[in-house]
PDB file of C-alpha atoms in Angstrom:
ATOM      1  CA  GLN A   1      12.132  54.022 121.071  1.00 73.00           C
ATOM      2  CA  LYS A   2      15.015  52.383 122.917  1.00 74.00           C
ATOM      3  CA  ASP A   3      13.440  48.933 122.499  1.00 79.00           C
ATOM      4  CA  LEU A   4      12.863  49.655 118.808  1.00 81.00           C
ATOM      5  CA  ARG A   5      16.553  50.544 118.358  1.00 80.00           C
ATOM      6  CA  PHE A   6      17.596  47.323 120.130  1.00 79.00           C
ATOM      7  CA  LYS A   7      15.439  45.332 117.691  1.00 83.00           C
ATOM      8  CA  GLU A   8      16.838  47.213 114.695  1.00 83.00           C
ATOM      9  CA  LEU A   9      20.377  46.531 115.855  1.00 78.00           C
ATOM     10  CA  ALA A  10      19.593  42.829 116.377  1.00 81.00           C
ATOM     11  CA  LYS A  11      18.210  42.540 112.817  1.00 82.00           C
ATOM     12  CA  ASP A  12      21.249  44.374 111.428  1.00 81.00           C
ATOM     13  CA  VAL A  13      23.600  42.049 113.309  1.00 80.00           C
ATOM     14  CA  ASP A  14      21.746  38.967 111.999  1.00 80.00           C
ATOM     15  CA  PHE A  15      22.142  40.268 108.439  1.00 82.00           C
ATOM     16  CA  GLU A  16      25.825  41.160 108.882  1.00 81.00           C
ATOM     17  CA  LEU A  17      26.690  37.770 110.425  1.00 82.00           C
ATOM     18  CA  ILE A  18      25.442  36.028 107.274  1.00 84.00           C
ATOM     19  CA  ARG A  19      26.057  38.352 104.319  1.00 76.00           C
ATOM     20  CA  ASN A  20      28.613  41.003 105.176  1.00 69.00           C
ATOM     21  CA  THR A  21      31.843  41.462 103.233  1.00 65.00           C
ATOM     22  CA  ARG A  22      34.928  42.868 104.916  1.00 63.00           C
ATOM     23  CA  VAL A  23      35.591  46.579 104.497  1.00 59.00           C
ATOM     24  CA  THR A  24      38.789  48.029 105.895  1.00 60.00           C
ATOM     25  CA  ARG A  25      38.959  51.682 106.804  1.00 61.00           C
ATOM     26  CA  ASP A  26      41.936  53.897 107.475  1.00 64.00           C
ATOM     27  CA  ALA A  27      42.276  55.577 110.844  1.00 64.00           C
ATOM     28  CA  GLY A  28      41.229  58.993 109.528  1.00 67.00           C
ATOM     29  CA  ALA A  29      38.006  57.806 107.848  1.00 63.00           C
ATOM     30  CA  GLY A  30      35.763  58.390 110.847  1.00 63.00           C
ATOM     31  CA  THR A  31      33.911  55.109 110.361  1.00 65.00           C
ATOM     32  CA  ALA A  32      34.626  51.608 111.589  1.00 64.00           C
ATOM     33  CA  GLY A  33      35.746  48.715 109.450  1.00 64.00           C
ATOM     34  CA  GLU A  34      33.374  45.840 108.777  1.00 70.00           C
ATOM     35  CA  MET A  35      33.714  42.097 109.351  1.00 73.00           C
ATOM     36  CA  ASP A  36      33.253  39.173 106.980  1.00 79.00           C
ATOM     37  CA  GLY A  37      29.944  37.341 107.305  1.00 82.00           C
ATOM     38  CA  LEU A  38      29.753  33.548 107.152  1.00 86.00           C
ATOM     39  CA  LEU A  39      29.177  33.497 103.374  1.00 86.00           C
ATOM     40  CA  ALA A  40      32.533  35.230 102.825  1.00 85.00           C
ATOM     41  CA  TRP A  41      34.395  32.466 104.720  1.00 84.00           C
ATOM     42  CA  SER A  42      33.484  29.804 102.140  1.00 82.00           C
ATOM     43  CA  SER A  43      36.075  29.382  99.403  1.00 80.00           C
ATOM     44  CA  GLY A  44      37.919  26.847  97.261  1.00 78.00           C
ATOM     45  CA  SER A  45      36.517  23.331  97.150  1.00 75.00           C
ATOM     46  CA  ARG A  46      33.936  24.256  99.800  1.00 80.00           C
ATOM     47  CA  THR A  47      32.120  26.497  97.312  1.00 81.00           C
ATOM     48  CA  VAL A  48      30.208  24.527  94.699  1.00 81.00           C
ATOM     49  CA  VAL A  49      28.865  26.532  91.758  1.00 82.00           C
ATOM     50  CA  ALA A  50      25.647  24.845  90.675  1.00 78.00           C
ATOM     51  CA  ALA A  51      25.248  26.329  87.188  1.00 70.00           C
ATOM     52  CA  VAL A  52      27.269  28.060  84.499  1.00 66.00           C
ATOM     53  CA  ALA A  53      24.370  30.392  83.759  1.00 66.00           C
ATOM     54  CA  PRO A  54      23.161  32.310  86.819  1.00 63.00           C
ATOM     55  CA  GLN A  55      20.196  30.869  88.718  1.00 64.00           C
ATOM     56  CA  THR A  56      19.421  27.936  86.396  1.00 70.00           C
ATOM     57  CA  ALA A  57      20.202  24.835  88.475  1.00 82.00           C
ATOM     58  CA  LEU A  58      18.074  23.270  91.180  1.00 86.00           C
ATOM     59  CA  LEU A  59      19.699  22.214  94.423  1.00 88.00           C
ATOM     60  CA  THR A  60      20.249  18.450  94.338  1.00 88.00           C
ATOM     61  CA  GLU A  61      21.363  16.018  97.009  1.00 89.00           C
ATOM     62  CA  ASP A  62      24.534  15.477  94.977  1.00 89.00           C
ATOM     63  CA  LEU A  63      25.491  19.186  95.077  1.00 89.00           C
ATOM     64  CA  TYR A  64      24.582  19.356  98.758  1.00 91.00           C
ATOM     65  CA  ASN A  65      26.694  16.281  99.574  1.00 91.00           C
ATOM     66  CA  GLN A  66      29.653  17.631  97.544  1.00 91.00           C
ATOM     67  CA  VAL A  67      29.825  20.605  99.900  1.00 92.00           C
ATOM     68  CA  ALA A  68      29.267  18.477 103.016  1.00 93.00           C
ATOM     69  CA  GLN A  69      32.066  16.118 101.918  1.00 92.00           C
ATOM     70  CA  ALA A  70      34.424  19.012 101.085  1.00 92.00           C
ATOM     71  CA  ILE A  71      33.826  20.464 104.559  1.00 92.00           C
ATOM     72  CA  TYR A  72      34.622  17.132 106.201  1.00 93.00           C
ATOM     73  CA  THR A  73      37.664  16.511 103.972  1.00 92.00           C
ATOM     74  CA  THR A  74      39.240  19.935 104.570  1.00 91.00           C
ATOM     75  CA  SER A  75      38.280  20.489 108.213  1.00 91.00           C
ATOM     76  CA  GLY A  76      37.827  17.031 109.734  1.00 91.00           C
ATOM     77  CA  GLN A  77      34.473  18.208 111.096  1.00 92.00           C
ATOM     78  CA  LYS A  78      30.934  17.616 109.868  1.00 93.00           C
ATOM     79  CA  ALA A  79      28.582  20.528 109.214  1.00 93.00           C
ATOM     80  CA  ASP A  80      25.636  20.551 111.600  1.00 93.00           C
ATOM     81  CA  ARG A  81      23.586  23.514 110.352  1.00 94.00           C
ATOM     82  CA  VAL A  82      22.246  24.594 106.968  1.00 94.00           C
ATOM     83  CA  TYR A  83      20.976  28.121 106.303  1.00 93.00           C
ATOM     84  CA  CYS A  84      18.797  28.736 103.264  1.00 93.00           C
ATOM     85  CA  ALA A  85      16.061  30.951 101.858  1.00 90.00           C
ATOM     86  CA  GLY A  86      12.480  29.784 101.481  1.00 87.00           C
ATOM     87  CA  PHE A  87      12.643  28.247  97.998  1.00 89.00           C
ATOM     88  CA  GLN A  88      15.815  26.282  98.794  1.00 90.00           C
ATOM     89  CA  LYS A  89      14.165  24.964 101.989  1.00 90.00           C
ATOM     90  CA  ARG A  90      11.244  23.743  99.885  1.00 87.00           C
ATOM     91  CA  VAL A  91      13.670  22.045  97.473  1.00 88.00           C
ATOM     92  CA  ILE A  92      15.294  20.167 100.379  1.00 88.00           C
ATOM     93  CA  THR A  93      11.824  19.144 101.601  1.00 85.00           C
ATOM     94  CA  ARG A  94      11.131  17.628  98.158  1.00 83.00           C
ATOM     95  CA  TRP A  95      14.029  15.185  98.632  1.00 83.00           C
ATOM     96  CA  SER A  96      11.964  13.252 101.154  1.00 72.00           C
ATOM     97  CA  THR A  97       9.075  10.945 100.423  1.00 60.00           C
ATOM     98  CA  PRO A  98       6.073  12.216 102.354  1.00 58.00           C
ATOM     99  CA  ILE A  99       4.291   9.623 104.458  1.00 59.00           C
ATOM    100  CA  ARG A 100       0.526   9.992 104.467  1.00 57.00           C
ATOM    101  CA  ARG A 101      -1.170   8.650 107.547  1.00 53.00           C
ATOM    102  CA  LEU A 102      -4.640   7.170 107.272  1.00 54.00           C
ATOM    103  CA  GLY A 103      -7.188   7.586 109.995  1.00 55.00           C
ATOM    104  CA  ASN A 104      -8.339  10.556 111.992  1.00 59.00           C
ATOM    105  CA  GLU A 105      -5.207  12.642 111.455  1.00 65.00           C
ATOM    106  CA  LYS A 106      -6.002  16.343 111.389  1.00 66.00           C
ATOM    107  CA  THR A 107      -2.573  17.492 110.325  1.00 64.00           C
ATOM    108  CA  TYR A 108      -0.364  16.669 107.395  1.00 61.00           C
ATOM    109  CA  THR A 109       3.350  17.238 107.755  1.00 64.00           C
ATOM    110  CA  ASN A 110       5.519  17.717 104.711  1.00 65.00           C
ATOM    111  CA  SER A 111       8.712  19.426 105.836  1.00 72.00           C
ATOM    112  CA  VAL A 112      12.291  18.473 106.465  1.00 75.00           C
ATOM    113  CA  ASN A 113      13.970  20.120 109.434  1.00 85.00           C
ATOM    114  CA  GLN A 114      16.940  17.750 109.700  1.00 87.00           C
ATOM    115  CA  TYR A 115      18.901  16.041 106.958  1.00 88.00           C
ATOM    116  CA  ASP A 116      20.709  12.804 107.889  1.00 89.00           C
ATOM    117  CA  GLY A 117      23.217  11.990 105.184  1.00 86.00           C
ATOM    118  CA  ASP A 118      26.596  10.443 104.511  1.00 88.00           C
ATOM    119  CA  TRP A 119      28.383  13.461 105.980  1.00 89.00           C
ATOM    120  CA  GLY A 120      26.447  13.880 109.208  1.00 88.00           C
ATOM    121  CA  SER A 121      23.148  15.331 110.374  1.00 91.00           C
ATOM    122  CA  GLN A 122      22.332  18.939 109.663  1.00 92.00           C
ATOM    123  CA  MET A 123      19.496  21.096 110.959  1.00 93.00           C
ATOM    124  CA  ILE A 124      17.829  22.903 108.046  1.00 92.00           C
ATOM    125  CA  VAL A 125      17.142  26.519 109.052  1.00 92.00           C
ATOM    126  CA  PHE A 126      15.202  29.103 107.062  1.00 92.00           C
ATOM    127  CA  ASP A 127      16.972  32.450 107.279  1.00 90.00           C
ATOM    128  CA  PRO A 128      15.405  35.550 105.692  1.00 89.00           C
ATOM    129  CA  HIS A 129      18.867  37.098 105.233  1.00 87.00           C
ATOM    130  CA  MET A 130      20.227  34.308 103.021  1.00 90.00           C
ATOM    131  CA  PRO A 131      20.574  35.084  99.306  1.00 89.00           C
ATOM    132  CA  LEU A 132      17.869  33.310  97.330  1.00 88.00           C
ATOM    133  CA  ASP A 133      20.374  31.438  95.152  1.00 88.00           C
ATOM    134  CA  GLN A 134      22.695  30.101  97.897  1.00 90.00           C
ATOM    135  CA  VAL A 135      22.760  27.450 100.625  1.00 92.00           C
ATOM    136  CA  LEU A 136      25.233  27.707 103.517  1.00 93.00           C
ATOM    137  CA  LEU A 137      26.534  24.667 105.447  1.00 93.00           C
ATOM    138  CA  VAL A 138      28.442  25.311 108.675  1.00 93.00           C
ATOM    139  CA  LYS A 139      29.718  23.592 111.820  1.00 93.00           C
ATOM    140  CA  MET A 140      28.235  25.906 114.461  1.00 91.00           C
ATOM    141  CA  GLY A 141      30.734  24.929 117.164  1.00 91.00           C
ATOM    142  CA  ILE A 142      33.503  26.799 115.327  1.00 90.00           C
ATOM    143  CA  VAL A 143      31.563  30.074 114.951  1.00 89.00           C
ATOM    144  CA  LYS A 144      31.348  32.575 117.793  1.00 89.00           C
ATOM    145  CA  VAL A 145      30.297  36.204 118.058  1.00 87.00           C
ATOM    146  CA  ALA A 146      32.992  38.207 119.836  1.00 85.00           C
ATOM    147  CA  TYR A 147      31.898  41.493 121.437  1.00 83.00           C
ATOM    148  CA  LEU A 148      34.275  44.390 121.932  1.00 84.00           C
ATOM    149  CA  ARG A 149      31.384  46.424 123.313  1.00 83.00           C
ATOM    150  CA  PRO A 150      28.183  44.602 124.293  1.00 83.00           C
ATOM    151  CA  VAL A 151      24.865  46.103 123.200  1.00 81.00           C
ATOM    152  CA  GLU A 152      24.335  49.147 125.383  1.00 82.00           C
ATOM    153  CA  HIS A 153      22.022  52.167 125.508  1.00 80.00           C
ATOM    154  CA  TYR A 154      23.634  55.529 126.229  1.00 80.00           C
ATOM    155  CA  GLU A 155      21.470  58.432 127.317  1.00 80.00           C
ATOM    156  CA  LEU A 156      22.526  61.838 126.043  1.00 81.00           C
ATOM    157  CA  GLY A 157      20.296  63.931 128.221  1.00 76.00           C
ATOM    158  CA  ARG A 158      16.886  65.492 128.573  1.00 76.00           C
ATOM    159  CA  THR A 159      15.345  68.537 127.025  1.00 77.00           C
ATOM    160  CA  VAL A 160      12.009  69.414 128.612  1.00 77.00           C
ATOM    161  CA  ASP A 161       9.897  66.257 127.962  1.00 78.00           C
ATOM    162  CA  GLU A 162      12.270  64.751 125.424  1.00 79.00           C
ATOM    163  CA  ARG A 163      14.927  62.145 126.158  1.00 78.00           C
ATOM    164  CA  ARG A 164      17.755  61.484 123.721  1.00 78.00           C
ATOM    165  CA  GLY A 165      20.119  58.559 123.449  1.00 79.00           C
ATOM    166  CA  TYR A 166      21.647  55.966 121.186  1.00 78.00           C
ATOM    167  CA  VAL A 167      22.318  52.239 121.089  1.00 79.00           C
ATOM    168  CA  LEU A 168      25.858  51.059 120.366  1.00 80.00           C
ATOM    169  CA  SER A 169      27.673  47.767 120.007  1.00 80.00           C
ATOM    170  CA  GLU A 170      30.923  46.536 118.449  1.00 81.00           C
ATOM    171  CA  LEU A 171      31.272  42.890 117.502  1.00 81.00           C
ATOM    172  CA  THR A 172      32.810  40.513 115.021  1.00 82.00           C
ATOM    173  CA  VAL A 173      32.568  36.897 113.930  1.00 84.00           C
ATOM    174  CA  ARG A 174      35.224  34.555 115.278  1.00 88.00           C
ATOM    175  CA  VAL A 175      35.702  31.475 113.111  1.00 88.00           C
ATOM    176  CA  ASP A 176      37.995  28.872 114.673  1.00 90.00           C
ATOM    177  CA  ASN A 177      38.146  26.623 111.579  1.00 90.00           C
ATOM    178  CA  PRO A 178      37.280  28.381 108.300  1.00 89.00           C
ATOM    179  CA  ASN A 179      37.314  25.041 106.477  1.00 91.00           C
ATOM    180  CA  ALA A 180      34.081  24.052 108.276  1.00 91.00           C
ATOM    181  CA  ILE A 181      32.000  26.509 106.230  1.00 92.00           C
ATOM    182  CA  GLY A 182      30.763  25.807 102.680  1.00 91.00           C
ATOM    183  CA  THR A 183      28.188  27.011 100.165  1.00 91.00           C
ATOM    184  CA  VAL A 184      26.310  26.009  97.053  1.00 90.00           C
ATOM    185  CA  THR A 185      25.862  29.053  94.785  1.00 88.00           C
ATOM    186  CA  ARG A 186      24.056  30.084  91.594  1.00 87.00           C
ATOM    187  CA  LEU A 187      20.975  28.011  92.311  1.00 87.00           C
ATOM    188  CA  SER A 188      17.587  28.493  90.724  1.00 85.00           C
ATOM    189  CA  GLN A 189      15.369  30.828  92.702  1.00 80.00           C
ATOM    190  CA  ALA A 190      12.086  29.357  91.495  1.00 73.00           C
ATOM    191  CA  ALA A 191      10.802  26.225  89.800  1.00 59.00           C
TER     192      ALA A 191
END
């Protein structure tokens, strides 16, 4: 059960690092405040809205490069990582021209895991926690996870054959240069 709780906490942390929105609590609330995830750090010219109507525009290289350029212009750094959901990863793969090899090849590769463009090279990463209609570009060197309390298991005690305990951690995202994070939003979720 302890290992299961560690895995649950790890999945929760992964989700919160991407999608969380800050919640402040007063001292008497009895619950902790919450941090901003990476999506909440993107604002201004670093957020490109793809369509006026929700989820109607496909991700294009032009939209992608607008965000990459805005990140470089405002921060002086080039994004090196892209987080996206499955459909958006497939859209990025379509930008390339697949090369078919003749001969005794037993595998066919049609995926893009790195995009080399005008504004640097970015690793394209599928993330199950990303919203389906958004793509996140970030310079990973400016993002750190800061732990107030590292992940720890605390045992409460034993009752006959039963052991009780809980897993606890306190952490936040530290962003050294918020201008190095950008998004494309309101993208189509299917072709």
